[in-house]
CSV table of C-alpha atoms and ligand atoms in Angstrom, one decimal:
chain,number,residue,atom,x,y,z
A,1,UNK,CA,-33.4,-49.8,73.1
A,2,UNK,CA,-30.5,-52.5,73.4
A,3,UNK,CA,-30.2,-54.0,76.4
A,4,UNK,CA,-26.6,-55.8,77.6
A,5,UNK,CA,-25.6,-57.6,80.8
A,6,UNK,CA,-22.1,-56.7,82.1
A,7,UNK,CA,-21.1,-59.4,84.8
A,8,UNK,CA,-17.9,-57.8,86.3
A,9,UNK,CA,-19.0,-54.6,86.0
A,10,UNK,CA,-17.0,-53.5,89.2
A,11,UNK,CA,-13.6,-54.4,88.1
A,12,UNK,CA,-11.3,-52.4,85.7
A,13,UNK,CA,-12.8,-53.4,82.4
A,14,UNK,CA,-17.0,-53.6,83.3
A,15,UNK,CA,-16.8,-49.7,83.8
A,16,UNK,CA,-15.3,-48.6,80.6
A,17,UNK,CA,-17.7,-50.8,78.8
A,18,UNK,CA,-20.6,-50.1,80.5
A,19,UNK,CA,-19.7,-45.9,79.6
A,20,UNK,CA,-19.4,-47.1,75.9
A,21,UNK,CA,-22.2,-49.2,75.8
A,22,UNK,CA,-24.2,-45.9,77.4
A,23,UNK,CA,-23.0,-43.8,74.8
A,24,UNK,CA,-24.3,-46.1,72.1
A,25,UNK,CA,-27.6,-45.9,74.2
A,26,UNK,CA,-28.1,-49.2,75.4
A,27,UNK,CA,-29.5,-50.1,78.9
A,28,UNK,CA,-27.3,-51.8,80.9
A,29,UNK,CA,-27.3,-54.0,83.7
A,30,UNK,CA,-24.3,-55.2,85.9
A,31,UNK,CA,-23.4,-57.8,88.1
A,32,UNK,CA,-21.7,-56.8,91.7
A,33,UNK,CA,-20.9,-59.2,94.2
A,34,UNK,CA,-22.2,-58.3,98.3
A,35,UNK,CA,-19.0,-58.0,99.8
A,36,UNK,CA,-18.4,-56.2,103.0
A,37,UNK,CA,-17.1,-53.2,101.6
A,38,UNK,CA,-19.0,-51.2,98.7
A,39,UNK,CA,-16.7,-51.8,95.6
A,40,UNK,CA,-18.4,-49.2,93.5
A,41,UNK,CA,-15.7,-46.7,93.1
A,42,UNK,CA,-14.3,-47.1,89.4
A,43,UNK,CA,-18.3,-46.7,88.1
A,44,UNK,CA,-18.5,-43.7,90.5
A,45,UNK,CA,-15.0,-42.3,89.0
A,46,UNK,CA,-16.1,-42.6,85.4
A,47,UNK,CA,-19.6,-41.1,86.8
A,48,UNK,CA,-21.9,-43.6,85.6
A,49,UNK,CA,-22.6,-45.6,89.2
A,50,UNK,CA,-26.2,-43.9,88.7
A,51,UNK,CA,-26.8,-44.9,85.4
A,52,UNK,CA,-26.5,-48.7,85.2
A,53,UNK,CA,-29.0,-51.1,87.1
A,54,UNK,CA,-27.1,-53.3,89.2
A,55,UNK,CA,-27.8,-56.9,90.4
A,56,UNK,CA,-26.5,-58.9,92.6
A,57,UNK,CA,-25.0,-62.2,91.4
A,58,UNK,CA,-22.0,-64.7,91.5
A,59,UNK,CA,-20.7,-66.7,89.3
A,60,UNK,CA,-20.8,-69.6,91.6
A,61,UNK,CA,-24.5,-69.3,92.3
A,62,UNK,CA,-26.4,-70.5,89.1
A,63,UNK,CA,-29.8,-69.2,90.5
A,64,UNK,CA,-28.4,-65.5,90.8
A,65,UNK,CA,-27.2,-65.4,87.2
A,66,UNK,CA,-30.8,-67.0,86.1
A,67,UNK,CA,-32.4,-63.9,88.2
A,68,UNK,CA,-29.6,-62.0,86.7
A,69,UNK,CA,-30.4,-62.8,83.1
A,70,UNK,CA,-34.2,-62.6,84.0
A,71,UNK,CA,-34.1,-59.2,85.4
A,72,UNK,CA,-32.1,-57.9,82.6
A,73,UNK,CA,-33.2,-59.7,79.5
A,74,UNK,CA,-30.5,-58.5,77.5
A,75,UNK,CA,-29.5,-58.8,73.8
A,76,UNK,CA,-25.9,-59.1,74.8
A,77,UNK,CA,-24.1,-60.4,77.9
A,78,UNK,CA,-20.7,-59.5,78.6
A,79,UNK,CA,-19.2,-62.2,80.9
A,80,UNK,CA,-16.2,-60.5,82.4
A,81,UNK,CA,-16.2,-61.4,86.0
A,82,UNK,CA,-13.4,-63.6,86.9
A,83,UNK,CA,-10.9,-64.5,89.6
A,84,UNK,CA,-8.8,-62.7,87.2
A,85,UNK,CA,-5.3,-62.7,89.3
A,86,UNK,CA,-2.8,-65.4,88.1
A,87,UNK,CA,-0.8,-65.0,91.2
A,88,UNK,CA,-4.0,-65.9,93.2
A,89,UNK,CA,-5.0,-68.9,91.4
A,90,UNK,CA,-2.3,-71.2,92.5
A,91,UNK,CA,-3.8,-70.3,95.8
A,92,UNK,CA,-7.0,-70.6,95.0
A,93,UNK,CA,-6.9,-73.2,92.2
A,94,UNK,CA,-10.7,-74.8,92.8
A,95,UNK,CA,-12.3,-71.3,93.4
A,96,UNK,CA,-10.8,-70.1,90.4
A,97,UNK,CA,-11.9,-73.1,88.4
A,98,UNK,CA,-15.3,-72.9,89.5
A,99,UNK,CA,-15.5,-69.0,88.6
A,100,UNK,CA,-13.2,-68.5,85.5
A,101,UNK,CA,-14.1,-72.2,84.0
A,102,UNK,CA,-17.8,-73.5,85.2
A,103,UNK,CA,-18.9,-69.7,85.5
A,104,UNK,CA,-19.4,-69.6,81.6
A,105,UNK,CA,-20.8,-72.9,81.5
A,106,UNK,CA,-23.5,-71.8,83.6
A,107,UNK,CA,-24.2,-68.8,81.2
A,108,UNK,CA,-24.3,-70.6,78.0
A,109,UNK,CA,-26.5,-73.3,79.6
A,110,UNK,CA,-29.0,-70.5,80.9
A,111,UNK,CA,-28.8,-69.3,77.0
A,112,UNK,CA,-29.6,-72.5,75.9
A,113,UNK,CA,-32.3,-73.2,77.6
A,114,UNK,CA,-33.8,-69.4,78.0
A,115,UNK,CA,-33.1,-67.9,74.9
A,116,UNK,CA,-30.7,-69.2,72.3
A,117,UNK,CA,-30.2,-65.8,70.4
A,118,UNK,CA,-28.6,-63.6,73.2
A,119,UNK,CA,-25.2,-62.8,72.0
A,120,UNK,CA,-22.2,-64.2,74.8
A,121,UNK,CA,-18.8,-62.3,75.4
A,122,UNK,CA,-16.3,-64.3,77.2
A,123,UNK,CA,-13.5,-62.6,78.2
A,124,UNK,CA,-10.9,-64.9,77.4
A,125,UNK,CA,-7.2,-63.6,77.3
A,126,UNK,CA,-3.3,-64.1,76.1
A,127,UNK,CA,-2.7,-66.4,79.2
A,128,UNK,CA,-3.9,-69.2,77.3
A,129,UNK,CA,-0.6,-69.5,74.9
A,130,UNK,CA,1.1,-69.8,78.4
A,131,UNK,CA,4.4,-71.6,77.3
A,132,UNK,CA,3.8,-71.2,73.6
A,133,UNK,CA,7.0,-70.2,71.9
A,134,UNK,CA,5.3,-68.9,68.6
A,135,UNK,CA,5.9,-64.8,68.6
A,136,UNK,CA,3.5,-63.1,67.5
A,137,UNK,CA,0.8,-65.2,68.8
A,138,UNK,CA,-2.0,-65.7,66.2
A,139,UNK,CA,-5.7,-67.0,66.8
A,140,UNK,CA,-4.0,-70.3,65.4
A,141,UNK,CA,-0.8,-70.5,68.2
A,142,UNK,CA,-1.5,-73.5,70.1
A,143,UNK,CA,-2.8,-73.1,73.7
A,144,UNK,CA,-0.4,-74.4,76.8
A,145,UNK,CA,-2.3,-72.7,79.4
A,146,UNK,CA,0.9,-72.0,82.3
A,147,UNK,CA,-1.9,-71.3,85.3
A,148,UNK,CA,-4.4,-73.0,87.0
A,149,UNK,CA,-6.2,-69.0,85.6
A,150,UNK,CA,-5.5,-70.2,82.1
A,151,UNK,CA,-6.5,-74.0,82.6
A,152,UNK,CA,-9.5,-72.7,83.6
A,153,UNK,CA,-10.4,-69.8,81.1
A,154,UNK,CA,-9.2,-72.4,78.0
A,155,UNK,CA,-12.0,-74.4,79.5
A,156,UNK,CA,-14.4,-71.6,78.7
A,157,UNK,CA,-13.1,-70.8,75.8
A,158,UNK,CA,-13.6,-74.1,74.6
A,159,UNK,CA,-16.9,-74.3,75.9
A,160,UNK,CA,-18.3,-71.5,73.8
A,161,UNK,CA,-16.5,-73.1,70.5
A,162,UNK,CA,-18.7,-76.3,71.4
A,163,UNK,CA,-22.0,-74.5,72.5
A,164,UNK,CA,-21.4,-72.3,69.0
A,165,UNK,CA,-21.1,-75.6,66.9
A,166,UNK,CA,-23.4,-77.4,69.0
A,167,UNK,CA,-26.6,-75.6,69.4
A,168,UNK,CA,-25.7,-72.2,67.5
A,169,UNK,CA,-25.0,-70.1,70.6
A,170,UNK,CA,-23.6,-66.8,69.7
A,171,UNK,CA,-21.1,-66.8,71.8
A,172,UNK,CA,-17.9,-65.4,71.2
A,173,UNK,CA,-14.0,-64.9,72.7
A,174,UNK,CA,-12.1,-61.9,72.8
A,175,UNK,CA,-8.5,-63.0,73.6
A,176,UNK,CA,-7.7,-59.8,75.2
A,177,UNK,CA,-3.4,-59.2,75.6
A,178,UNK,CA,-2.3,-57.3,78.9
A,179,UNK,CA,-4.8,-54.1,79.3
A,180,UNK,CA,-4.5,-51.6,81.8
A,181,UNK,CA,-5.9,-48.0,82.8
A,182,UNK,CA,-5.7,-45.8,86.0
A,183,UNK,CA,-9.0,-48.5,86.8
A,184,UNK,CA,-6.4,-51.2,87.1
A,185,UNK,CA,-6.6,-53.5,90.3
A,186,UNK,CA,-3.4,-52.4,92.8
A,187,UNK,CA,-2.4,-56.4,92.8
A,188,UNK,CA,-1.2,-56.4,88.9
A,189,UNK,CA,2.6,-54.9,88.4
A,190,UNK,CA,1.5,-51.9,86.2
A,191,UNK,CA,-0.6,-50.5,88.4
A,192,UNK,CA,1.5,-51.2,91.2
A,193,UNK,CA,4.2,-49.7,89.9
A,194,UNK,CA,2.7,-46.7,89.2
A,195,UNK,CA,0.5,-46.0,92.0
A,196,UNK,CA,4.3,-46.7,93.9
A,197,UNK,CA,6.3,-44.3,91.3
A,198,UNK,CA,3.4,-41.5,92.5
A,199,UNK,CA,4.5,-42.4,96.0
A,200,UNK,CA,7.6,-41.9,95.7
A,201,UNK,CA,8.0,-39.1,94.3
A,202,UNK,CA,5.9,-37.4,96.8
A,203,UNK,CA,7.9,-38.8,99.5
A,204,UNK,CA,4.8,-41.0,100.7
A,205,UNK,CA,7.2,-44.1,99.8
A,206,UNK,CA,10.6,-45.6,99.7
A,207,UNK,CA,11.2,-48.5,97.7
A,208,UNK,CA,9.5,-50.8,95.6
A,209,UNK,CA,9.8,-54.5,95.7
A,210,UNK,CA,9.0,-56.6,92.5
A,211,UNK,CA,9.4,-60.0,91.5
A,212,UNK,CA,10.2,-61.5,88.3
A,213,UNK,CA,11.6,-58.4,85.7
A,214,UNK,CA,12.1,-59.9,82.8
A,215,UNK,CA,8.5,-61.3,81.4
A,216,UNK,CA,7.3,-59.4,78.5
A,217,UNK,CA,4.0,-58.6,78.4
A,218,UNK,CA,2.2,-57.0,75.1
A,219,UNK,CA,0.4,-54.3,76.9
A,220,UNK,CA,-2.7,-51.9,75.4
A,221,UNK,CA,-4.9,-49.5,76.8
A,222,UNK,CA,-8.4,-50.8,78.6
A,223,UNK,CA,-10.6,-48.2,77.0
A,224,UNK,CA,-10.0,-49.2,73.6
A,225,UNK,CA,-10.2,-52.9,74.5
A,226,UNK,CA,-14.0,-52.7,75.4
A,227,UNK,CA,-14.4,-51.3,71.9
A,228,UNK,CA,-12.9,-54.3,70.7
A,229,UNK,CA,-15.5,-56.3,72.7
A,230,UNK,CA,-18.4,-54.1,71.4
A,231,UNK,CA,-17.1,-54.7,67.8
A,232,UNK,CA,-17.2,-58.8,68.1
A,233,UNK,CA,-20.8,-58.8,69.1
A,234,UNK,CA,-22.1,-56.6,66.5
A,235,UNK,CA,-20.5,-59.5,63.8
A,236,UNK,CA,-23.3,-61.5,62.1
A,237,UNK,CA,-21.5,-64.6,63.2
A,238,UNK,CA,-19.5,-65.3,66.4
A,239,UNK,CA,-15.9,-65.9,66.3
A,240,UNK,CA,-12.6,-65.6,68.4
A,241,UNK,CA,-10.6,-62.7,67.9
A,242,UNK,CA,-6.8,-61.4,68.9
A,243,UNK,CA,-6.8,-58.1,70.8
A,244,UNK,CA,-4.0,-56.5,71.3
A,245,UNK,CA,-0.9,-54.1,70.0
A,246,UNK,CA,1.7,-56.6,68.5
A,247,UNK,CA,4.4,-55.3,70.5
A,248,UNK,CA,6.2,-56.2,73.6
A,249,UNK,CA,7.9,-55.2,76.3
A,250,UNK,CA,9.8,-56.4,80.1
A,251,UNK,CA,8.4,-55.4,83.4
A,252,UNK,CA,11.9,-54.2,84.1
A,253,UNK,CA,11.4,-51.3,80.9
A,254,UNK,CA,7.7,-50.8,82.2
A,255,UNK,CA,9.2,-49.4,85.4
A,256,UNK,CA,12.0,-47.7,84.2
A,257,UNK,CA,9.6,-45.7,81.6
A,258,UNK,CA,7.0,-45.2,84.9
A,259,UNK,CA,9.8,-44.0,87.3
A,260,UNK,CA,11.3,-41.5,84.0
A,261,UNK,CA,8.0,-39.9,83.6
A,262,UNK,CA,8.8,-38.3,87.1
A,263,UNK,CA,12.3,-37.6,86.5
A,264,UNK,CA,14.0,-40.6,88.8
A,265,UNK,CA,16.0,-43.8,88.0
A,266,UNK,CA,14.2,-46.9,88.5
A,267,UNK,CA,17.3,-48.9,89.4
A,268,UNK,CA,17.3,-46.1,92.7
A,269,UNK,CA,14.1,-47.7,94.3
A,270,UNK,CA,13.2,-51.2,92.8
A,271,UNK,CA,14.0,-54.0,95.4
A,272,UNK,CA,13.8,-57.3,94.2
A,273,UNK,CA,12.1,-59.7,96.2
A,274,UNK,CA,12.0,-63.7,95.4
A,275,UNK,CA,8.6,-64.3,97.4
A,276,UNK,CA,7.2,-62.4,94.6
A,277,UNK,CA,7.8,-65.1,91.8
A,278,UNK,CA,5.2,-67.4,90.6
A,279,UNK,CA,5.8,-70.7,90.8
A,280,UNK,CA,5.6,-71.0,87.0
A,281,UNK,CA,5.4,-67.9,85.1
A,282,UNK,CA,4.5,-66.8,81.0
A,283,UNK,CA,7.9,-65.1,79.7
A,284,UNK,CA,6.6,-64.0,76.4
A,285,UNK,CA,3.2,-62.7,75.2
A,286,UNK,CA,3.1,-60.9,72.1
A,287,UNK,CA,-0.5,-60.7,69.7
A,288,UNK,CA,-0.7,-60.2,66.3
A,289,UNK,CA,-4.2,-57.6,66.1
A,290,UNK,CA,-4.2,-58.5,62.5
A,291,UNK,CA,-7.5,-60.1,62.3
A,292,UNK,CA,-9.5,-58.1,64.4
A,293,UNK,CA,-8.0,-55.0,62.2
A,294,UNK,CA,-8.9,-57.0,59.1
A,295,UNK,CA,-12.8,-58.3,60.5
A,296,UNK,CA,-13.9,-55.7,63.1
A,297,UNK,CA,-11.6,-53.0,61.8
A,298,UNK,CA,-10.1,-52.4,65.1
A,299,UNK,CA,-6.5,-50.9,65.6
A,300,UNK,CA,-4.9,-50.1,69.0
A,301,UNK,CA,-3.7,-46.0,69.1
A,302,UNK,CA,-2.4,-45.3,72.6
A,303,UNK,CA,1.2,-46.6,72.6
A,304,UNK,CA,3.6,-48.1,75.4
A,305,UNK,CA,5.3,-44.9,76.4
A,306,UNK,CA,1.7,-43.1,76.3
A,307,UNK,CA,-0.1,-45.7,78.5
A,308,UNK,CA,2.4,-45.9,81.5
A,309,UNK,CA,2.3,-41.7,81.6
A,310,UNK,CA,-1.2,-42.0,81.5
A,311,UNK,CA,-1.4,-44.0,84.3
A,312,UNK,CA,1.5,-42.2,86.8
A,313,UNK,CA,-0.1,-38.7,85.8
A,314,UNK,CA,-3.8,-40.7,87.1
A,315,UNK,CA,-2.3,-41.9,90.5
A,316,UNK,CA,0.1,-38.5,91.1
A,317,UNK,CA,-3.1,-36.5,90.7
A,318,UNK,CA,-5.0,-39.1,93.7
A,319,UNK,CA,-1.9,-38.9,95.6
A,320,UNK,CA,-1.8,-35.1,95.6
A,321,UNK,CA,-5.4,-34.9,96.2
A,322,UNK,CA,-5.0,-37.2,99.1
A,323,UNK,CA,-2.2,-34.7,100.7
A,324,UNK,CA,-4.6,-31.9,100.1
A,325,UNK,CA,-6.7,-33.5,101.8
A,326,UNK,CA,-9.6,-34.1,99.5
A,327,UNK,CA,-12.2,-36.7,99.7
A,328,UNK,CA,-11.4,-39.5,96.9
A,329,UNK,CA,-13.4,-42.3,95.4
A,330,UNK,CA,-10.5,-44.6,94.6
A,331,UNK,CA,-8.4,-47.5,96.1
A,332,UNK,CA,-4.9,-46.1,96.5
A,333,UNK,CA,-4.8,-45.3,99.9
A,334,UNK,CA,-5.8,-48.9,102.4
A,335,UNK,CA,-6.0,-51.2,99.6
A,336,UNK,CA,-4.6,-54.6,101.3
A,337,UNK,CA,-1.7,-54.7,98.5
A,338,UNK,CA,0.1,-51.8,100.6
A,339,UNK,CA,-0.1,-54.2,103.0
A,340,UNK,CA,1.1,-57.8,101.4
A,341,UNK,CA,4.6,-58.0,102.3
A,342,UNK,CA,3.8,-56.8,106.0
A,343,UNK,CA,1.1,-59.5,106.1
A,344,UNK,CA,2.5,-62.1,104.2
A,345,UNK,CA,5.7,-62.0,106.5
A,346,UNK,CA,3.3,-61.7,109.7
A,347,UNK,CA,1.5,-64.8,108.1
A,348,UNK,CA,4.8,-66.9,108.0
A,349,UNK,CA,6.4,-66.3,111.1
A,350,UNK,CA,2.9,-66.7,112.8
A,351,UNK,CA,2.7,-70.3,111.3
A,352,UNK,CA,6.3,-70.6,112.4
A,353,UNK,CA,5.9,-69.5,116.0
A,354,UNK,CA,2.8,-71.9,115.6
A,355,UNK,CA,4.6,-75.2,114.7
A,356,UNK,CA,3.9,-75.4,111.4
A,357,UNK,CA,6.6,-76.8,109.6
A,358,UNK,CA,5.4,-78.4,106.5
A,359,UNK,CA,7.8,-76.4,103.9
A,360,UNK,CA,6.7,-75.0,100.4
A,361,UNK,CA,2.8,-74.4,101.1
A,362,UNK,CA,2.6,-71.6,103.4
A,363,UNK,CA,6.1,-70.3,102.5
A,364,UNK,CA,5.4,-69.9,98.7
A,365,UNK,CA,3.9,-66.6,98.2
A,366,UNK,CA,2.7,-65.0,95.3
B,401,NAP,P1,-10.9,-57.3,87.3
B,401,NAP,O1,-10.6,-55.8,87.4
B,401,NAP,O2,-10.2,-58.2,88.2
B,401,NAP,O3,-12.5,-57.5,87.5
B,401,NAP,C1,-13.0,-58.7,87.8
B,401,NAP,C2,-14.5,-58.6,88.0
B,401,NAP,O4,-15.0,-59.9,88.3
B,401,NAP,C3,-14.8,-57.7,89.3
B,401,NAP,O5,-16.0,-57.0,89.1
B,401,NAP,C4,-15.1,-58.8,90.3
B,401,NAP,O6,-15.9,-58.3,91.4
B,401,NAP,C5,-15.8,-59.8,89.5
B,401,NAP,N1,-15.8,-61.1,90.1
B,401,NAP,C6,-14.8,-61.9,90.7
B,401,NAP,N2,-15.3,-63.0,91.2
B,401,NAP,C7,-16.6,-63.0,90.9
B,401,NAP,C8,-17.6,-64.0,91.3
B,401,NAP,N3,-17.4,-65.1,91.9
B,401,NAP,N4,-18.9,-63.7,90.9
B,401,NAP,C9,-19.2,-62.5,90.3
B,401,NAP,N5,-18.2,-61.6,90.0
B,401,NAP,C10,-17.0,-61.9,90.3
B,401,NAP,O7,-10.6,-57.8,85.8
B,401,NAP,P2,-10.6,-56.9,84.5
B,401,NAP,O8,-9.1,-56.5,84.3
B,401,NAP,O9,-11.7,-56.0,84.4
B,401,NAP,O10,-10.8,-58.1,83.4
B,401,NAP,C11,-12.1,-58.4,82.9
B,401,NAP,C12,-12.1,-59.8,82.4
B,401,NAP,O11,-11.1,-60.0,81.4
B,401,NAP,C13,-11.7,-60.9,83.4
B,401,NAP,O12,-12.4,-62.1,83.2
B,401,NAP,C14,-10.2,-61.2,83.1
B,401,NAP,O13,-9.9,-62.5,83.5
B,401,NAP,C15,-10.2,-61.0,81.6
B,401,NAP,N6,-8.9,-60.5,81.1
B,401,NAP,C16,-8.4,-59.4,81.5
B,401,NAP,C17,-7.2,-58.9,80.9
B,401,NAP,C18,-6.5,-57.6,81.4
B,401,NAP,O14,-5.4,-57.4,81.0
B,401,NAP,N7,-7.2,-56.8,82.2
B,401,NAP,C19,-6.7,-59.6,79.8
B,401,NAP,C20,-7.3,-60.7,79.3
B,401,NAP,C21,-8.5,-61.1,79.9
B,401,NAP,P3,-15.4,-57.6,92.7
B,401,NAP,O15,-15.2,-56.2,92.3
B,401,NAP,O16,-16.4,-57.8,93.7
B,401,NAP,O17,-14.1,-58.3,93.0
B,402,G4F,O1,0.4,-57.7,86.1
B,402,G4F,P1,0.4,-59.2,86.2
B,402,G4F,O2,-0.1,-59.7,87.5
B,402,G4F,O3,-0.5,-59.7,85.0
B,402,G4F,P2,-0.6,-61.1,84.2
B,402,G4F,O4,-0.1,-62.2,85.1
B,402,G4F,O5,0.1,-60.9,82.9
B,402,G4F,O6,-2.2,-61.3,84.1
B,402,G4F,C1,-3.0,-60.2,83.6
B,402,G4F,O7,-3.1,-60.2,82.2
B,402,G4F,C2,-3.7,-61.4,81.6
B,402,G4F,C3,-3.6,-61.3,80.1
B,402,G4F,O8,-2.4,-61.8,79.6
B,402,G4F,C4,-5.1,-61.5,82.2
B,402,G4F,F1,-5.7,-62.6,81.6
B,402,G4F,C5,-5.1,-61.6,83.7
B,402,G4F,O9,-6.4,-61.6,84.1
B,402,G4F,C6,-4.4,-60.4,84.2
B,402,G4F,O10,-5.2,-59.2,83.9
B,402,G4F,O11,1.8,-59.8,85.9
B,402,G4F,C7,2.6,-59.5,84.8
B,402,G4F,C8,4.0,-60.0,84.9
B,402,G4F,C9,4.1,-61.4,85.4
B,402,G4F,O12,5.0,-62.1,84.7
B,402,G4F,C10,4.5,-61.3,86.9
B,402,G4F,O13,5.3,-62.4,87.4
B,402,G4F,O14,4.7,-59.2,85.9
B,402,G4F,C11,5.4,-60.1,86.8
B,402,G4F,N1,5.6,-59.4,88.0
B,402,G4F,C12,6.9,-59.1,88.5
B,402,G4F,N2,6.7,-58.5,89.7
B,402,G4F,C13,4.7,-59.0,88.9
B,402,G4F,C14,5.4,-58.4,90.0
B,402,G4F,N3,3.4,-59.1,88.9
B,402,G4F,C15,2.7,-58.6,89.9
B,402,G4F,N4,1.3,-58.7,89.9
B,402,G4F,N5,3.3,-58.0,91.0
B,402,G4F,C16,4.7,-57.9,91.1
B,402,G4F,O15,5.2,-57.4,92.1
């Protein structure tokens, strides 16, 4: 039996691979983090929680992905744990370094030295053509990384190029485009938009405030990306690889198609709100899938207008649950995201009321 090591296997991608990886009938083992509140609620919604072994580890500690590695003594690791918010890592630049940069370092160092033929994932992604004006974005684009995130993922990706020509690591990056899924995190705009568009509609909700409406993101759906990241390890010989639909679209149409699947005009409840621009921001991503189609014989099927009614018929159904008054295993209803704009302003005049004056640090949000 195949074993694989999922690191991330709590987030919105680590669940749909670890249910593919099942159905293949592998073993798998997955990294969660201790964190105050149990964060196992995507696994138990796909109704695997009982099926994979999980380990505690973090990135940052080196001896808990040694035990992790140990315990699991897998054929193939799957490194997608990340601080995986762009917004968050211009607040959190050195955490997000140390996770989304040294994290992989430390993997492919405990390969070295352990066992040189476990095949590496790294979850690398379209952030890294950042300010790249090249459309469609090709394997070949150049990188200019517009994120401390991005800095820090070329880092890895880089780092498994080396390790790969260096010592003959099998490690290999799938540079995923924009995927989302009714698993998405609340904090990214798809997902808040639709859990919002659910809201409203069922009167739980006014408005919605967004920031920036005009990037254009190439957007797919998660499920088939994890096949994508199955497909690359199964390759005789590592290699990076382009996932992603080759076509693009504004937030500003991702709403209006979320708010039309439920019969209302977007321009009728989206607020824009300047605190919710990034201090530098990527305008364009588009991928070309062409060589993943070509090599692993991949090809994306769920389109734009299918994905967004997918997701606002997933968060209508919790929301209507929720007024019925049924138990639910999901994070719509106290997730701190409800609560950011409340807090944030709370935050600011706090540090107003308290003297603190220096302008541009705790005043840029987002
Ligand atoms: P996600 O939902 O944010 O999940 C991230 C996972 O990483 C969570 O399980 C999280 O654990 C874990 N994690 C965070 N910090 C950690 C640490 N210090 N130690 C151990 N685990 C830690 O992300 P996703 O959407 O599934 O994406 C998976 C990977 O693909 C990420 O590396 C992301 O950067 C990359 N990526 C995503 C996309 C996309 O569109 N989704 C595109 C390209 C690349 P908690 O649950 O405890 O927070
Ligand atoms: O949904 P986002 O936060 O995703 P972003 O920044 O594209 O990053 C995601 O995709 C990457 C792959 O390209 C991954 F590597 C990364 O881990 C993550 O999964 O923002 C998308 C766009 C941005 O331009 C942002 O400025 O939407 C814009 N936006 C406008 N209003 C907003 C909002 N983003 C968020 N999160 N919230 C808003 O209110």
């Amino acid at each position: 039996m195949k074993r694989a090591l999922i690191t991330g296997i709590t987030g919105q991608d680590g669940p749909y691979l670890a249910q593919l990886l099942l159905h293949k009938g592998y073993k798998v083992f997955g990294t969660y983090r201790r964190v105050s509140t149990p964060n196992f609620w995507r696994l138990q919604d796909l109704g695997i929680v009982k099926q994979v072994t999980l380990i505690p580890a973090d990135l940052s500690d080196m001896s808990s992905l040694l035990e992790a590695v140990t315990i699991s003594d897998p054929q193939e690791i799957y490194n997608l744990a990340a601080q995986s918010f762009v917004g968050s890592s211009f607040d959190q630049p050195l955490f997000t370094t140390d996770i989304d940069a040294s994290g992989s370092t430390r993997f492919l160092e405990i390969i070295r030295h352990l066992k040189k033929d476990i095949r590496f994932y790294q979850a690398s992604t379209s952030e890294l053509y950042g300010a790249s004006s090249e459309i469609p974005q090709h394997e070949q684009t150049p990188m200019i990384p517009n994120s401390p995130y991005a800095a820090a993922k070329l880092h890895s990706f880089h780092m498994c190029r080396i390790y790969r020509h260096s010592y003959g690591i099998q490690a290999s990056n799938g540079i995923l485009f924009n995927h989302e899924s009714p698993l998405r995190g609340l904090e990214f705009v798809t997902r808040k938009i639709t859990n919002s568009v659910a809201k409203i509609k069922l009167g739980l909700q006014k408005n919605l405030p967004l920031g920036n409406l005009s990037p254009q993101r190439d957007w797919g759906y998660a499920p088939e990306y994890v096949k994508a990241m199955w497909l690359m390890m199964q390759q005789p010989k590592a290699d990076d690889y382009i996932i992603a639909t080759g076509e693009t679209h504004a937030v500003s149409e991702f709403a209006q198609e979320a708010f039309a699947a439920v019969g209302l005009n977007w321009k009728d409840y989206v607020l824009s709100d300047k605190r919710l621009h990034r201090p530098l921001d990527v305008h364009q991503l588009c991928g070309s899938p062409q060589k993943a189609e070509t090599v692993l014989g991949w090809k994306p099927k769920v389109t734009f207008n299918e994905l967004v009614k997918i997701m606002v018929a997933a968060d209508l159904k919790r929301w209507k649950m929720f007024l019925d008054g049924k138990a639910f295993p999901w994070d719509a209803p106290n997730h701190s995201h409800e609560m950011d704009i409340i807090a944030r302003n709370v935050t600011k005049d706090a540090y107003r009321e308290a003297g603190y004056k220096k302008k541009g640090l705790k005043e840029r949000f987002f």
